[in-house]
Coordinates of C-alpha atoms in Angstrom, one line a residue:
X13 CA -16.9 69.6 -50.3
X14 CA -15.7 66.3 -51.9
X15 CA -17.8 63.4 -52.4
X16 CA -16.1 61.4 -49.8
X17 CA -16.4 64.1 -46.9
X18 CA -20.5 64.4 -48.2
X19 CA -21.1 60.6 -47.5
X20 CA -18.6 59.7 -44.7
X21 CA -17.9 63.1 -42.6
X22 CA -19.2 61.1 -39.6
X23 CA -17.4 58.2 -39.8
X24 CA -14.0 60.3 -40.8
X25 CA -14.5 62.5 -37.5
X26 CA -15.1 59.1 -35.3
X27 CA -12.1 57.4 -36.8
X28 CA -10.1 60.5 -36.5
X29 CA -11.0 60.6 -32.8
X30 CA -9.9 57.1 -32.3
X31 CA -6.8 57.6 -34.2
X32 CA -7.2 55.1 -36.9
X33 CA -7.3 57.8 -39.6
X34 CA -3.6 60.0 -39.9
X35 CA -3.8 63.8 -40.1
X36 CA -2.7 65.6 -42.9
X37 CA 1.1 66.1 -41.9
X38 CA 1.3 62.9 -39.9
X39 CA 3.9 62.9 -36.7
X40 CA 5.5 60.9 -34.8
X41 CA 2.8 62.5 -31.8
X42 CA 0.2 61.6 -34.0
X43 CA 1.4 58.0 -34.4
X44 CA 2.2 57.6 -31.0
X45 CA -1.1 58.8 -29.5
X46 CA -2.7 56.6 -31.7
X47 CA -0.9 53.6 -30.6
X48 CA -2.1 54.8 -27.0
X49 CA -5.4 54.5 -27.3
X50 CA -5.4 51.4 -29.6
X51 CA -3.5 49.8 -26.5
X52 CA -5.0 51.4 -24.1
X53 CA -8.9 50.6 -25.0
X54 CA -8.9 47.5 -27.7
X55 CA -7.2 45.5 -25.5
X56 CA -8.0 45.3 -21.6
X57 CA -11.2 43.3 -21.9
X58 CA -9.6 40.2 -24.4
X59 CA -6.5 40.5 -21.9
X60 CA -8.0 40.7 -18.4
X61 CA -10.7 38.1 -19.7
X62 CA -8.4 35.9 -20.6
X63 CA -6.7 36.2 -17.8
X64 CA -9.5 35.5 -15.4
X65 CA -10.4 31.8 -17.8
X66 CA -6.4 30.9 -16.3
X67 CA -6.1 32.4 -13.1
X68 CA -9.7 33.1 -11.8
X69 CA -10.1 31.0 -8.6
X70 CA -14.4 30.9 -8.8
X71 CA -15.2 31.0 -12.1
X72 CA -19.5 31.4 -12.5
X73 CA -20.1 28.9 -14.7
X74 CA -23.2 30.3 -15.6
X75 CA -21.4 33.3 -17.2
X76 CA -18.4 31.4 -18.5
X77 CA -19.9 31.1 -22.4
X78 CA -21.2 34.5 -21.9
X79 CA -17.7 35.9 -21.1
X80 CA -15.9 33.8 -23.7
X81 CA -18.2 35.4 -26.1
X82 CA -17.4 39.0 -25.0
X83 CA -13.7 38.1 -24.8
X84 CA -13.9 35.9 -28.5
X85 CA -15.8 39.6 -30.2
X86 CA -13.8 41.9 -28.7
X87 CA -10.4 39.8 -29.7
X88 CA -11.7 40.5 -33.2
X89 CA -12.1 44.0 -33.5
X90 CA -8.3 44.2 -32.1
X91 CA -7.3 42.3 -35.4
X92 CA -10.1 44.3 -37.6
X93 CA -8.4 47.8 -35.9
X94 CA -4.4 46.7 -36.5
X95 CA -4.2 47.9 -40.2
X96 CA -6.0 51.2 -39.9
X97 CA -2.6 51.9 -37.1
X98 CA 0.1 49.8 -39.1
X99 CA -1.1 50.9 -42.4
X100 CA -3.2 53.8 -41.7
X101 CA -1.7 56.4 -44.8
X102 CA -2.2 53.8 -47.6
X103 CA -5.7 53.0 -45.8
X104 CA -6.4 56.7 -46.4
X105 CA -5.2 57.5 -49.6
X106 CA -7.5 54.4 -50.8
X107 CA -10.4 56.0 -48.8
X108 CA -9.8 59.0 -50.7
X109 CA -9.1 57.5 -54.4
X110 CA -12.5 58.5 -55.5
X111 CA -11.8 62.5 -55.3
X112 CA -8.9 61.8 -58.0
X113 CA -10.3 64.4 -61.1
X114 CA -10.6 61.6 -63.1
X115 CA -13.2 60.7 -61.1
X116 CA -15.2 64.4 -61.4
X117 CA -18.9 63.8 -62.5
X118 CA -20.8 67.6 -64.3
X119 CA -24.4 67.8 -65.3
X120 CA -26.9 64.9 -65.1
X121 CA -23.8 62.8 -63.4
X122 CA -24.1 64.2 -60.6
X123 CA -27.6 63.3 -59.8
X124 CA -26.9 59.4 -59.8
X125 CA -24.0 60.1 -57.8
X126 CA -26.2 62.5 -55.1
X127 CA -28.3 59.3 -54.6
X128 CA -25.3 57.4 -53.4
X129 CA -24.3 60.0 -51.1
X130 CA -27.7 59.9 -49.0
X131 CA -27.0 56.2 -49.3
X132 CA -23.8 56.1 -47.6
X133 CA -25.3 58.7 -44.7
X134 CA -28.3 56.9 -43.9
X135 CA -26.1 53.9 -43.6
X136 CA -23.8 55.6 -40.9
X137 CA -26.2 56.9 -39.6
X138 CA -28.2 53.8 -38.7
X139 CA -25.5 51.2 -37.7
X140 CA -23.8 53.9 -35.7
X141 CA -27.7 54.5 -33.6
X142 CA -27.8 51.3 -33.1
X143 CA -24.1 50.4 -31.5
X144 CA -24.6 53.0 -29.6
X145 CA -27.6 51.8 -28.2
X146 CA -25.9 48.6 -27.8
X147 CA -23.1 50.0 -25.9
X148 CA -25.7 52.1 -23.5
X149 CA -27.6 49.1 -22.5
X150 CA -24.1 46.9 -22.0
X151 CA -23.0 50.2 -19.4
X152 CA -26.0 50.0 -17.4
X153 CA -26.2 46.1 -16.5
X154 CA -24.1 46.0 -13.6
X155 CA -26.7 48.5 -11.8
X156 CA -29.6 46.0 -13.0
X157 CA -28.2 43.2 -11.5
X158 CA -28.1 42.8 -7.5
X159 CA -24.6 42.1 -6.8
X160 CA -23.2 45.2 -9.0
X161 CA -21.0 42.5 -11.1
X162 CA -19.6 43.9 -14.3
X163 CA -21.2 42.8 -17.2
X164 CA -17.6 40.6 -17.9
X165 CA -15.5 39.3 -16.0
X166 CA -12.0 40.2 -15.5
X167 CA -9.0 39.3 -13.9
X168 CA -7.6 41.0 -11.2
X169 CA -5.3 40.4 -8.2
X170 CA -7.8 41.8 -5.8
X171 CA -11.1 42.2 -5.1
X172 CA -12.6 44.7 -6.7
X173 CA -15.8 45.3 -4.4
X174 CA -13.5 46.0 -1.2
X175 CA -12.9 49.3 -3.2
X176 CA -15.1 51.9 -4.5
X177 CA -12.9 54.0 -6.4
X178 CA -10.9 51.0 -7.9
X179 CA -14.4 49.5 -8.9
X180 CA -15.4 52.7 -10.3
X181 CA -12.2 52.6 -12.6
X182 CA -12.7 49.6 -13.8
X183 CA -15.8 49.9 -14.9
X184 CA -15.1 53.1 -16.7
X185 CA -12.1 51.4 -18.1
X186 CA -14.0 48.4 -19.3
X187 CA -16.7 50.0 -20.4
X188 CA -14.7 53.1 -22.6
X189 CA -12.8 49.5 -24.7
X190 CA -15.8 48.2 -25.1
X191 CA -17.3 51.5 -26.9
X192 CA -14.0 52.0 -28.6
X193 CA -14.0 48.9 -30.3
X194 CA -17.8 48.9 -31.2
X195 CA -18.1 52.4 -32.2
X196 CA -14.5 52.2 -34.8
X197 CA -16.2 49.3 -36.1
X198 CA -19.6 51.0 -36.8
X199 CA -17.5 53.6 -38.4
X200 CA -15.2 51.5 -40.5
X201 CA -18.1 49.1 -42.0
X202 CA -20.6 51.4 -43.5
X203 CA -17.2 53.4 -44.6
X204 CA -15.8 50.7 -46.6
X205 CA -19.1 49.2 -48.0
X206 CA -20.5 52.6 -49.2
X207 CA -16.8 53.4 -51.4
X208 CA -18.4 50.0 -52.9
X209 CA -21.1 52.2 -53.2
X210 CA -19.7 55.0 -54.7
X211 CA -17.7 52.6 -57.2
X212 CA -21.0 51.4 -58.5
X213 CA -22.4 54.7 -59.1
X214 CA -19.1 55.8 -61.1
X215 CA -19.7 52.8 -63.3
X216 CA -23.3 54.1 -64.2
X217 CA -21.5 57.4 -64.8
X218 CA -19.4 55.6 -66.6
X219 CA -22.1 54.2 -68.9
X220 CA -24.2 57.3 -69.1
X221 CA -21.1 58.8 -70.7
X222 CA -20.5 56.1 -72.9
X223 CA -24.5 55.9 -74.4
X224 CA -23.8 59.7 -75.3
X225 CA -19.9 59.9 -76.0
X226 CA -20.7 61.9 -79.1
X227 CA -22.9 65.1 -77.2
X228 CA -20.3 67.4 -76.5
X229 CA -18.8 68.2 -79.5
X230 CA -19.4 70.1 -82.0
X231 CA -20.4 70.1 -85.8
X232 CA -16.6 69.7 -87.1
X233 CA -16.1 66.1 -87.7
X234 CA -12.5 66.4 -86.6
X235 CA -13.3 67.9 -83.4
X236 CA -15.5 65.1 -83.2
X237 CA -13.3 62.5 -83.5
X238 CA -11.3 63.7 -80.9
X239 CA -13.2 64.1 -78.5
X240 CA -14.9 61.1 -78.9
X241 CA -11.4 59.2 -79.2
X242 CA -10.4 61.3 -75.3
X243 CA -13.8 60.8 -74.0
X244 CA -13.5 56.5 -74.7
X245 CA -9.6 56.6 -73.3
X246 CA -11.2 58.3 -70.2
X247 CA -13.8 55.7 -69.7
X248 CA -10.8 53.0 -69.7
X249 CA -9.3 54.8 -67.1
X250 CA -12.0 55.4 -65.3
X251 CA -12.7 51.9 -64.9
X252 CA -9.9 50.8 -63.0
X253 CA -11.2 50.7 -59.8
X254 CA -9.2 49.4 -56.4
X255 CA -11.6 48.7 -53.9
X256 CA -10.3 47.7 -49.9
X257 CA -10.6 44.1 -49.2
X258 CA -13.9 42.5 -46.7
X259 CA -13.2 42.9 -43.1
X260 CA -15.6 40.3 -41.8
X261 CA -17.2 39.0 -38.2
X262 CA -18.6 35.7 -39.3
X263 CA -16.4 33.6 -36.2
X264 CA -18.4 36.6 -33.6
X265 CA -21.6 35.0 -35.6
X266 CA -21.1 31.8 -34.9
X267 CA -19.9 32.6 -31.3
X268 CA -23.0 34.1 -31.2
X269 CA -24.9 31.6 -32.3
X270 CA -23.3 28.7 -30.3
X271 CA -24.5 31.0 -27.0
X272 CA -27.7 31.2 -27.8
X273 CA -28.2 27.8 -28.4
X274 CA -27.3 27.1 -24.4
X275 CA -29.7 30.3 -23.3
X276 CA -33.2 30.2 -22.8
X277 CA -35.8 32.6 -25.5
X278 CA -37.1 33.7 -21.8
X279 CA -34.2 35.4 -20.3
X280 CA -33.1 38.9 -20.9
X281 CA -29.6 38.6 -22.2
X282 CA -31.4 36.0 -24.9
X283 CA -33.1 38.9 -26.3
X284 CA -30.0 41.1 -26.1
X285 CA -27.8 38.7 -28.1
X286 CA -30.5 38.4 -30.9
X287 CA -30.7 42.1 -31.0
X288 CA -26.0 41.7 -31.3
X289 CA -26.9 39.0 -33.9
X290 CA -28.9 41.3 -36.0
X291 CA -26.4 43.9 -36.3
X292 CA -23.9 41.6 -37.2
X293 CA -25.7 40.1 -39.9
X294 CA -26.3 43.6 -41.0
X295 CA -22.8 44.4 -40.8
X296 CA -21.5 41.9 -42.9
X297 CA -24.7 42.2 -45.0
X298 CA -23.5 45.8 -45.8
X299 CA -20.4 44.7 -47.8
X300 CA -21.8 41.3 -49.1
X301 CA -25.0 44.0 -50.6
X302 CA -22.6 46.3 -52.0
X303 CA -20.2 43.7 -53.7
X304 CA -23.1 42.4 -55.8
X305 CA -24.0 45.6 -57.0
X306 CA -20.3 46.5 -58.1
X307 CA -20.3 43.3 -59.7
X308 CA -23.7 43.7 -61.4
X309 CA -23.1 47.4 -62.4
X310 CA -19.3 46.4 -64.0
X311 CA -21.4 43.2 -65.6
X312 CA -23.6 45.2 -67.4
X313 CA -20.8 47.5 -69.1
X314 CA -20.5 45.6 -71.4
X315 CA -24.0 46.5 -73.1
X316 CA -23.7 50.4 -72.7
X317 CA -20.5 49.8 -74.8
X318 CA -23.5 48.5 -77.8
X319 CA -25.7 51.6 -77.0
X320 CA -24.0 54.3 -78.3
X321 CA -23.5 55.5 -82.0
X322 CA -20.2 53.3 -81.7
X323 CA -21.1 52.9 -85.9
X324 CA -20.2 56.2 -86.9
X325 CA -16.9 56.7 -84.8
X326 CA -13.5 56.8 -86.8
X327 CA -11.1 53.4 -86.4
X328 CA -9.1 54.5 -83.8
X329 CA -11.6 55.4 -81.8
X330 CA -13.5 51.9 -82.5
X331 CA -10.0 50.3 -81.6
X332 CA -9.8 51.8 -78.5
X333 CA -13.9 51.2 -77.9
X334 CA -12.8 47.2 -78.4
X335 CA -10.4 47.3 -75.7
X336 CA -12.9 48.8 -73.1
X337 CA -15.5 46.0 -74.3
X338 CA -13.0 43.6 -73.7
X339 CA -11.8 44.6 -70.7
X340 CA -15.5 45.0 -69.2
X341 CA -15.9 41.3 -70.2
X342 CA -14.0 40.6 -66.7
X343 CA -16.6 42.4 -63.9
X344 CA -15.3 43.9 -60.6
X345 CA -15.2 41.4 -57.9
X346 CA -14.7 42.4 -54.6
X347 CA -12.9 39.2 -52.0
X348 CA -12.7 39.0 -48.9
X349 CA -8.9 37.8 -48.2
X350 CA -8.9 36.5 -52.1
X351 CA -10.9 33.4 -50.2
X352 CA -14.6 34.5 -50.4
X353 CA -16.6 36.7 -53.3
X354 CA -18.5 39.8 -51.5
X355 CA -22.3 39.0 -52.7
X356 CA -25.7 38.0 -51.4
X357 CA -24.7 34.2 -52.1
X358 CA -22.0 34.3 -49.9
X359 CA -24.1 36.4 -47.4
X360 CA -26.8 33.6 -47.4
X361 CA -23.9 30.9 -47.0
X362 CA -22.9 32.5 -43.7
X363 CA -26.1 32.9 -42.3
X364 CA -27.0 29.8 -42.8

């Protein structure tokens, strides 16, 4: 099994399911059901619930910032979702960029890699608990409160508590987007942040390899050279890493934050939107974690370059040593949009 199916099986499988990751022969089926459910789930709460701030005749006033909220979040994860169906193959072959054979770890490697791996799992397997659990307790308000009302409101052009089964539908319907869009994302983010992941633990291959570019070869100096000379070209290559770009939730955070500044610390759905407010910090935490340690990692090439027995290498092989130095004099940065940096500074800047 590749390293990409050991760290992100679960997350593959959901976005498979939703049909933001292509099949291996993609079809025009495969295309099309995917455009089905991204229609038919993404996008009924942002459209009804903006529909009901127009045309809704009694609008609860007491539930309007709490329903603008909803309507704002779930408006985001439709433009978070759009590339993984208008770009889905070169999304995939990106994912999958890391199972190249240049990329192929042996020996001792393989053990920093392994620690990546339970890395990226434990991450999936945390922010996926805990959306879930959001998504459970989001179901079962309407039966918590008196007058069944859905837990957002929606335009209609009738009523919906003359009718059982229509109410029934709705609810179903509302509730099924709501998971869609919550569940792809907790698939997507610990996805993309742990390849960040991965990237940093190729770079510590990467300088394991070069602190002991000399061990595999043998007594003849000529073989020597050689290898030494193909083992410093494939550390050039190997560094040439093309991460995917930050997809963010910071205006959800401050939507967020703007709500519960009207709400009181008593009331239930106070607690509920700290407990939203958490994950999102998380989320966004994830690939703002992950960026620094990229950038750290490729920052410190530089001195594994110094490590080795770099002295007794022939002059090509010293040439071609110089333009990996200089090259790892630039460290991977991961943006966001080419705007932002992905690291703990910029983490702290949005929180605050």
């Amino acid at each position: 099994m590749s390293i990409i199916w050991q760290s992100f099986s679960i997350n593959i499988h959901i976005m498979r399911a939703f049909g933001l990751y292509p099949p291996e022969k993609p079809t025009r089926i495969s295309w099309l059901r995917s455009l089905l459910l991204y229609f038919a789930f993404a996008y009924p709460v942002p459209v009804l619930g903006s529909l009901n701030f127009i045309f809704g005749e009694e609008i609860d006033q007491m539930r309007f910032g709490e329903n603008a909220f909803q309507v704002a979040q779930l408006a985001c994860q439709i433009a978070k979702l759009m590339p993984f169906i208008l770009n889905g193959r070169r999304i995939k072959k990106c994912i999958h960029y890391l199972e190249d054979p240049l990329f192929e770890v042996k020996g001792d490697n393989e053990k920093i890699l392994e620690k990546w791996v339970h890395t990226c799992q434990r991450n999936t397997k945390v922010f996926l608990g805990s959306i879930i659990a959001g998504n459970v307790s989001w179901a079962v308000k309407p039966f918590l409160l008196q007058n069944g009302q859905l837990s957002v409101d929606v335009w209609l052009p009738y009523n919906l508590m003359e009718n059982t089964m229509v109410y029934i539908f709705v609810f179903v319907l509302l509730t099924l987007g709501v998971a869609y869009a919550s569940i792809a994302g907790a698939a997507i983010d610990p996805l993309l942040a742990g390849l960040c992941g991965l990237a940093s633990g190729h770079i510590q291959v990467l300088k394991h390899n070069l602190k002991h570019l000399d061990q595999c070869t043998t007594d003849s100096e000529s073989l020597k050279i050689f290898v030494t000379r193909r083992n410093i070209k494939h550390c050039i290559n190997h560094h040439n890493i093309i991460l995917s770009q930050f997809a963010g939730s910071v205006l959800v955070v401050g939507f967020c934050c703007f709500q519960l500044g009207k709400m009181s610390p008593t009331t239930p759905n106070f607690s509920i939107l700290v407990g939203y407010l958490i994950v999102l910090l998380v989320q966004i935490y994830f690939y703002c974690y992950y960026g620094t340690v990229l950038y750290e990692e490729s920052d410190s090439l530089t001195n594994a370059d110094y490590i080795g027995n770099w002295y007794d290498y022939d002059a090509e092989s010293k040439k071609d040593l110089i333009l990996l130095l200089e090259r790892s004099q630039r460290p991977i940065v991961v943006t966001a949009g080419k705007i932002l940096d992905l690291s703990v500074t910029t983490f702290t800047t949005v929180k605050m």
